[in-house]
Amino acid sequence: MQRIKALVIDVDGTLTDGKIYLSNNGELFKAFNVKDGYGIKNILPKYNVLPVVVTGRISEIVQKRCEELEIVHFFQGVKDKAACLSEFLEKQQLSFEEVAYIGDDDNDLLVMNECGVVGCPSDSSEGVKSIAQFISKKSGGNGAVREFIDWLVTNG
């Protein structure tokens, strides 16, 4: 993990199972995996890897989860993930090569193609799977992020 300085994580379909539960008042809930959270909050800091969340949707639930996991860098309502990440990396004085990215769908492809290491859940789109160096045995929201973190630690 020496060359990886940031782990960028998509939300819907990666940190969650991709289901969006809505009520008349809006988003009702999302389910997150505790093992993913442990990896983000307790393993990444040991390797000085910044967790970064980038998502196309805006959700109070995601904000609360990021706060709970002490994720300082999270971006919601992002239309162009590559531009968002490029701006973030410039501010952090990091390069795309120093980024590991885990996402699940075609809206992640453009930014994934720029990153040093790419992972995805088992239920990702075929396009994402075709460029990933790591494909989790687990589906989104079911520990795929933790499995990717463990793989990054093991494979340096």
PDB file of C-alpha atoms in Angstrom:
ATOM      1  CA  MET A   1       0.000   0.000   0.000  1.00  0.00           C
ATOM      2  CA  GLN A   2       3.054   2.225  -0.058  1.00  0.00           C
ATOM      3  CA  ARG A   3       2.176   3.928  -3.334  1.00  0.00           C
ATOM      4  CA  ILE A   4      -1.560   4.258  -2.566  1.00  0.00           C
ATOM      5  CA  LYS A   5      -2.327   7.491  -0.718  1.00  0.00           C
ATOM      6  CA  ALA A   6      -6.120   7.661  -1.179  1.00  0.00           C
ATOM      7  CA  LEU A   7      -8.950   5.182  -1.509  1.00  0.00           C
ATOM      8  CA  VAL A   8     -11.881   6.641  -3.428  1.00  0.00           C
ATOM      9  CA  ILE A   9     -15.197   4.929  -2.790  1.00  0.00           C
ATOM     10  CA  ASP A  10     -18.470   5.178  -4.672  1.00  0.00           C
ATOM     11  CA  VAL A  11     -21.619   4.837  -2.541  1.00  0.00           C
ATOM     12  CA  ASP A  12     -24.686   3.359  -4.254  1.00  0.00           C
ATOM     13  CA  GLY A  13     -23.858  -0.160  -5.386  1.00  0.00           C
ATOM     14  CA  THR A  14     -20.455  -0.137  -3.675  1.00  0.00           C
ATOM     15  CA  LEU A  15     -20.798   0.948  -0.031  1.00  0.00           C
ATOM     16  CA  THR A  16     -24.489  -0.007  -0.271  1.00  0.00           C
ATOM     17  CA  ASP A  17     -26.371  -2.691  -2.166  1.00  0.00           C
ATOM     18  CA  GLY A  18     -27.536  -0.074  -4.655  1.00  0.00           C
ATOM     19  CA  LYS A  19     -31.140  -0.114  -3.516  1.00  0.00           C
ATOM     20  CA  ILE A  20     -32.673   3.264  -2.780  1.00  0.00           C
ATOM     21  CA  TYR A  21     -35.558   3.164  -0.325  1.00  0.00           C
ATOM     22  CA  LEU A  22     -37.879   6.148  -0.748  1.00  0.00           C
ATOM     23  CA  SER A  23     -40.886   7.326   1.207  1.00  0.00           C
ATOM     24  CA  ASN A  24     -43.225  10.232   0.435  1.00  0.00           C
ATOM     25  CA  ASN A  25     -40.763  12.441   2.308  1.00  0.00           C
ATOM     26  CA  GLY A  26     -37.703  11.297   0.365  1.00  0.00           C
ATOM     27  CA  GLU A  27     -34.890   8.884   1.109  1.00  0.00           C
ATOM     28  CA  LEU A  28     -35.795   6.619   4.000  1.00  0.00           C
ATOM     29  CA  PHE A  29     -32.676   4.524   4.606  1.00  0.00           C
ATOM     30  CA  LYS A  30     -29.559   2.872   3.191  1.00  0.00           C
ATOM     31  CA  ALA A  31     -27.797  -0.176   4.596  1.00  0.00           C
ATOM     32  CA  PHE A  32     -24.034  -0.107   5.169  1.00  0.00           C
ATOM     33  CA  ASN A  33     -21.757  -3.019   6.031  1.00  0.00           C
ATOM     34  CA  VAL A  34     -19.963  -2.821   9.383  1.00  0.00           C
ATOM     35  CA  LYS A  35     -16.889  -4.600   7.973  1.00  0.00           C
ATOM     36  CA  ASP A  36     -16.539  -1.957   5.257  1.00  0.00           C
ATOM     37  CA  GLY A  37     -16.749   0.694   7.967  1.00  0.00           C
ATOM     38  CA  TYR A  38     -14.119  -1.009  10.098  1.00  0.00           C
ATOM     39  CA  GLY A  39     -11.729  -1.193   7.161  1.00  0.00           C
ATOM     40  CA  ILE A  40     -12.228   2.470   6.328  1.00  0.00           C
ATOM     41  CA  LYS A  41     -11.986   3.773   9.887  1.00  0.00           C
ATOM     42  CA  ASN A  42      -9.431   1.402  11.397  1.00  0.00           C
ATOM     43  CA  ILE A  43      -7.275  -0.134   8.664  1.00  0.00           C
ATOM     44  CA  LEU A  44      -6.720   2.710   6.193  1.00  0.00           C
ATOM     45  CA  PRO A  45      -5.257   5.087   8.830  1.00  0.00           C
ATOM     46  CA  LYS A  46      -2.593   2.494   9.722  1.00  0.00           C
ATOM     47  CA  TYR A  47      -1.305   2.847   6.155  1.00  0.00           C
ATOM     48  CA  ASN A  48      -1.812   6.623   5.908  1.00  0.00           C
ATOM     49  CA  VAL A  49      -4.445   6.176   3.198  1.00  0.00           C
ATOM     50  CA  LEU A  50      -7.098   8.886   2.951  1.00  0.00           C
ATOM     51  CA  PRO A  51     -10.645   7.594   2.520  1.00  0.00           C
ATOM     52  CA  VAL A  52     -12.556   9.677  -0.030  1.00  0.00           C
ATOM     53  CA  VAL A  53     -16.235   9.259  -0.895  1.00  0.00           C
ATOM     54  CA  VAL A  54     -17.516  10.515  -4.244  1.00  0.00           C
ATOM     55  CA  THR A  55     -21.162  10.011  -5.167  1.00  0.00           C
ATOM     56  CA  GLY A  56     -23.608  11.320  -7.717  1.00  0.00           C
ATOM     57  CA  ARG A  57     -26.510  11.478  -5.281  1.00  0.00           C
ATOM     58  CA  ILE A  58     -27.019  13.815  -2.324  1.00  0.00           C
ATOM     59  CA  SER A  59     -28.005  12.115   0.904  1.00  0.00           C
ATOM     60  CA  GLU A  60     -28.074  13.097   4.563  1.00  0.00           C
ATOM     61  CA  ILE A  61     -27.674   9.409   5.326  1.00  0.00           C
ATOM     62  CA  VAL A  62     -24.358   9.289   3.447  1.00  0.00           C
ATOM     63  CA  GLN A  63     -23.194  12.436   5.215  1.00  0.00           C
ATOM     64  CA  LYS A  64     -23.987  10.881   8.597  1.00  0.00           C
ATOM     65  CA  ARG A  65     -22.187   7.645   7.676  1.00  0.00           C
ATOM     66  CA  CYS A  66     -19.122   9.590   6.537  1.00  0.00           C
ATOM     67  CA  GLU A  67     -19.108  11.572   9.770  1.00  0.00           C
ATOM     68  CA  GLU A  68     -19.442   8.358  11.770  1.00  0.00           C
ATOM     69  CA  LEU A  69     -16.446   6.870   9.946  1.00  0.00           C
ATOM     70  CA  GLU A  70     -14.496  10.150  10.258  1.00  0.00           C
ATOM     71  CA  ILE A  71     -14.301  10.514   6.478  1.00  0.00           C
ATOM     72  CA  VAL A  72     -13.385  14.161   6.056  1.00  0.00           C
ATOM     73  CA  HIS A  73     -13.291  14.136   2.259  1.00  0.00           C
ATOM     74  CA  PHE A  74     -16.701  13.327   0.829  1.00  0.00           C
ATOM     75  CA  PHE A  75     -18.327  14.805  -2.223  1.00  0.00           C
ATOM     76  CA  GLN A  76     -22.024  14.455  -3.032  1.00  0.00           C
ATOM     77  CA  GLY A  77     -24.082  15.426  -6.062  1.00  0.00           C
ATOM     78  CA  VAL A  78     -21.049  14.968  -8.299  1.00  0.00           C
ATOM     79  CA  LYS A  79     -21.828  14.857 -12.016  1.00  0.00           C
ATOM     80  CA  ASP A  80     -18.211  14.589 -13.207  1.00  0.00           C
ATOM     81  CA  LYS A  81     -16.302  12.322 -10.841  1.00  0.00           C
ATOM     82  CA  ALA A  82     -13.044  12.652 -12.785  1.00  0.00           C
ATOM     83  CA  ALA A  83     -13.079  16.457 -12.542  1.00  0.00           C
ATOM     84  CA  CYS A  84     -14.013  16.332  -8.851  1.00  0.00           C
ATOM     85  CA  LEU A  85     -11.217  13.904  -8.075  1.00  0.00           C
ATOM     86  CA  SER A  86      -8.710  15.822 -10.183  1.00  0.00           C
ATOM     87  CA  GLU A  87      -9.412  18.997  -8.217  1.00  0.00           C
ATOM     88  CA  PHE A  88      -9.178  17.124  -4.906  1.00  0.00           C
ATOM     89  CA  LEU A  89      -5.887  15.475  -5.850  1.00  0.00           C
ATOM     90  CA  GLU A  90      -4.395  18.795  -6.907  1.00  0.00           C
ATOM     91  CA  LYS A  91      -5.251  20.290  -3.496  1.00  0.00           C
ATOM     92  CA  GLN A  92      -3.760  17.238  -1.744  1.00  0.00           C
ATOM     93  CA  GLN A  93      -0.709  17.236  -4.030  1.00  0.00           C
ATOM     94  CA  LEU A  94      -1.406  13.675  -5.093  1.00  0.00           C
ATOM     95  CA  SER A  95      -1.519  11.993  -8.486  1.00  0.00           C
ATOM     96  CA  PHE A  96      -4.111   9.644  -9.960  1.00  0.00           C
ATOM     97  CA  GLU A  97      -1.453   6.925  -9.834  1.00  0.00           C
ATOM     98  CA  GLU A  98      -1.574   7.151  -6.013  1.00  0.00           C
ATOM     99  CA  VAL A  99      -5.327   6.459  -5.961  1.00  0.00           C
ATOM    100  CA  ALA A 100      -7.160   3.183  -5.502  1.00  0.00           C
ATOM    101  CA  TYR A 101     -10.781   3.428  -6.632  1.00  0.00           C
ATOM    102  CA  ILE A 102     -13.711   1.110  -5.984  1.00  0.00           C
ATOM    103  CA  GLY A 103     -16.932   1.584  -7.897  1.00  0.00           C
ATOM    104  CA  ASP A 104     -19.589  -0.475  -9.588  1.00  0.00           C
ATOM    105  CA  ASP A 105     -21.130   1.147 -12.645  1.00  0.00           C
ATOM    106  CA  ASP A 106     -20.396   2.844 -15.944  1.00  0.00           C
ATOM    107  CA  ASN A 107     -20.526   6.347 -14.437  1.00  0.00           C
ATOM    108  CA  ASP A 108     -17.298   5.389 -12.618  1.00  0.00           C
ATOM    109  CA  LEU A 109     -15.424   4.255 -15.747  1.00  0.00           C
ATOM    110  CA  LEU A 110     -13.938   7.588 -16.812  1.00  0.00           C
ATOM    111  CA  VAL A 111     -12.344   8.240 -13.424  1.00  0.00           C
ATOM    112  CA  MET A 112     -11.398   4.586 -12.910  1.00  0.00           C
ATOM    113  CA  ASN A 113      -9.355   4.652 -16.099  1.00  0.00           C
ATOM    114  CA  GLU A 114      -7.182   7.377 -14.522  1.00  0.00           C
ATOM    115  CA  CYS A 115      -6.500   5.654 -11.188  1.00  0.00           C
ATOM    116  CA  GLY A 116      -3.529   3.529 -10.180  1.00  0.00           C
ATOM    117  CA  VAL A 117      -5.566   0.581  -8.861  1.00  0.00           C
ATOM    118  CA  VAL A 118      -9.200  -0.282  -9.560  1.00  0.00           C
ATOM    119  CA  GLY A 119     -11.523  -2.602  -7.673  1.00  0.00           C
ATOM    120  CA  CYS A 120     -15.216  -3.417  -7.864  1.00  0.00           C
ATOM    121  CA  PRO A 121     -17.948  -5.489  -6.221  1.00  0.00           C
ATOM    122  CA  SER A 122     -18.952  -8.807  -7.807  1.00  0.00           C
ATOM    123  CA  ASP A 123     -22.228  -7.374  -9.107  1.00  0.00           C
ATOM    124  CA  SER A 124     -20.616  -4.489 -11.009  1.00  0.00           C
ATOM    125  CA  SER A 125     -21.290  -3.692 -14.637  1.00  0.00           C
ATOM    126  CA  GLU A 126     -19.337  -5.663 -17.221  1.00  0.00           C
ATOM    127  CA  GLY A 127     -17.569  -2.471 -18.289  1.00  0.00           C
ATOM    128  CA  VAL A 128     -16.233  -1.902 -14.794  1.00  0.00           C
ATOM    129  CA  LYS A 129     -15.241  -5.543 -14.363  1.00  0.00           C
ATOM    130  CA  SER A 130     -13.289  -5.396 -17.624  1.00  0.00           C
ATOM    131  CA  ILE A 131     -10.882  -2.741 -16.264  1.00  0.00           C
ATOM    132  CA  ALA A 132     -10.674  -3.802 -12.594  1.00  0.00           C
ATOM    133  CA  GLN A 133      -7.508  -5.361 -11.206  1.00  0.00           C
ATOM    134  CA  PHE A 134      -9.604  -6.630  -8.289  1.00  0.00           C
ATOM    135  CA  ILE A 135     -13.136  -8.047  -8.453  1.00  0.00           C
ATOM    136  CA  SER A 136     -14.564  -8.791  -5.023  1.00  0.00           C
ATOM    137  CA  LYS A 137     -16.298 -12.060  -4.298  1.00  0.00           C
ATOM    138  CA  LYS A 138     -18.851  -9.931  -2.464  1.00  0.00           C
ATOM    139  CA  SER A 139     -21.564  -7.739  -3.919  1.00  0.00           C
ATOM    140  CA  GLY A 140     -21.931  -4.028  -3.209  1.00  0.00           C
ATOM    141  CA  GLY A 141     -22.948  -3.273   0.369  1.00  0.00           C
ATOM    142  CA  ASN A 142     -21.906  -6.724   1.519  1.00  0.00           C
ATOM    143  CA  GLY A 143     -18.247  -6.253   2.411  1.00  0.00           C
ATOM    144  CA  ALA A 144     -16.745  -5.628  -1.040  1.00  0.00           C
ATOM    145  CA  VAL A 145     -14.983  -2.454   0.141  1.00  0.00           C
ATOM    146  CA  ARG A 146     -13.393  -4.267   3.096  1.00  0.00           C
ATOM    147  CA  GLU A 147     -12.312  -7.115   0.838  1.00  0.00           C
ATOM    148  CA  PHE A 148     -10.663  -4.556  -1.487  1.00  0.00           C
ATOM    149  CA  ILE A 149      -8.920  -2.879   1.469  1.00  0.00           C
ATOM    150  CA  ASP A 150      -7.612  -6.249   2.669  1.00  0.00           C
ATOM    151  CA  TRP A 151      -6.433  -7.058  -0.876  1.00  0.00           C
ATOM    152  CA  LEU A 152      -4.629  -3.698  -1.101  1.00  0.00           C
ATOM    153  CA  VAL A 153      -2.879  -4.363   2.221  1.00  0.00           C
ATOM    154  CA  THR A 154      -1.858  -7.883   1.161  1.00  0.00           C
ATOM    155  CA  ASN A 155      -0.733  -6.908  -2.329  1.00  0.00           C
ATOM    156  CA  GLY A 156       1.024  -3.692  -1.426  1.00  0.00           C
TER     157      GLY A 156
END
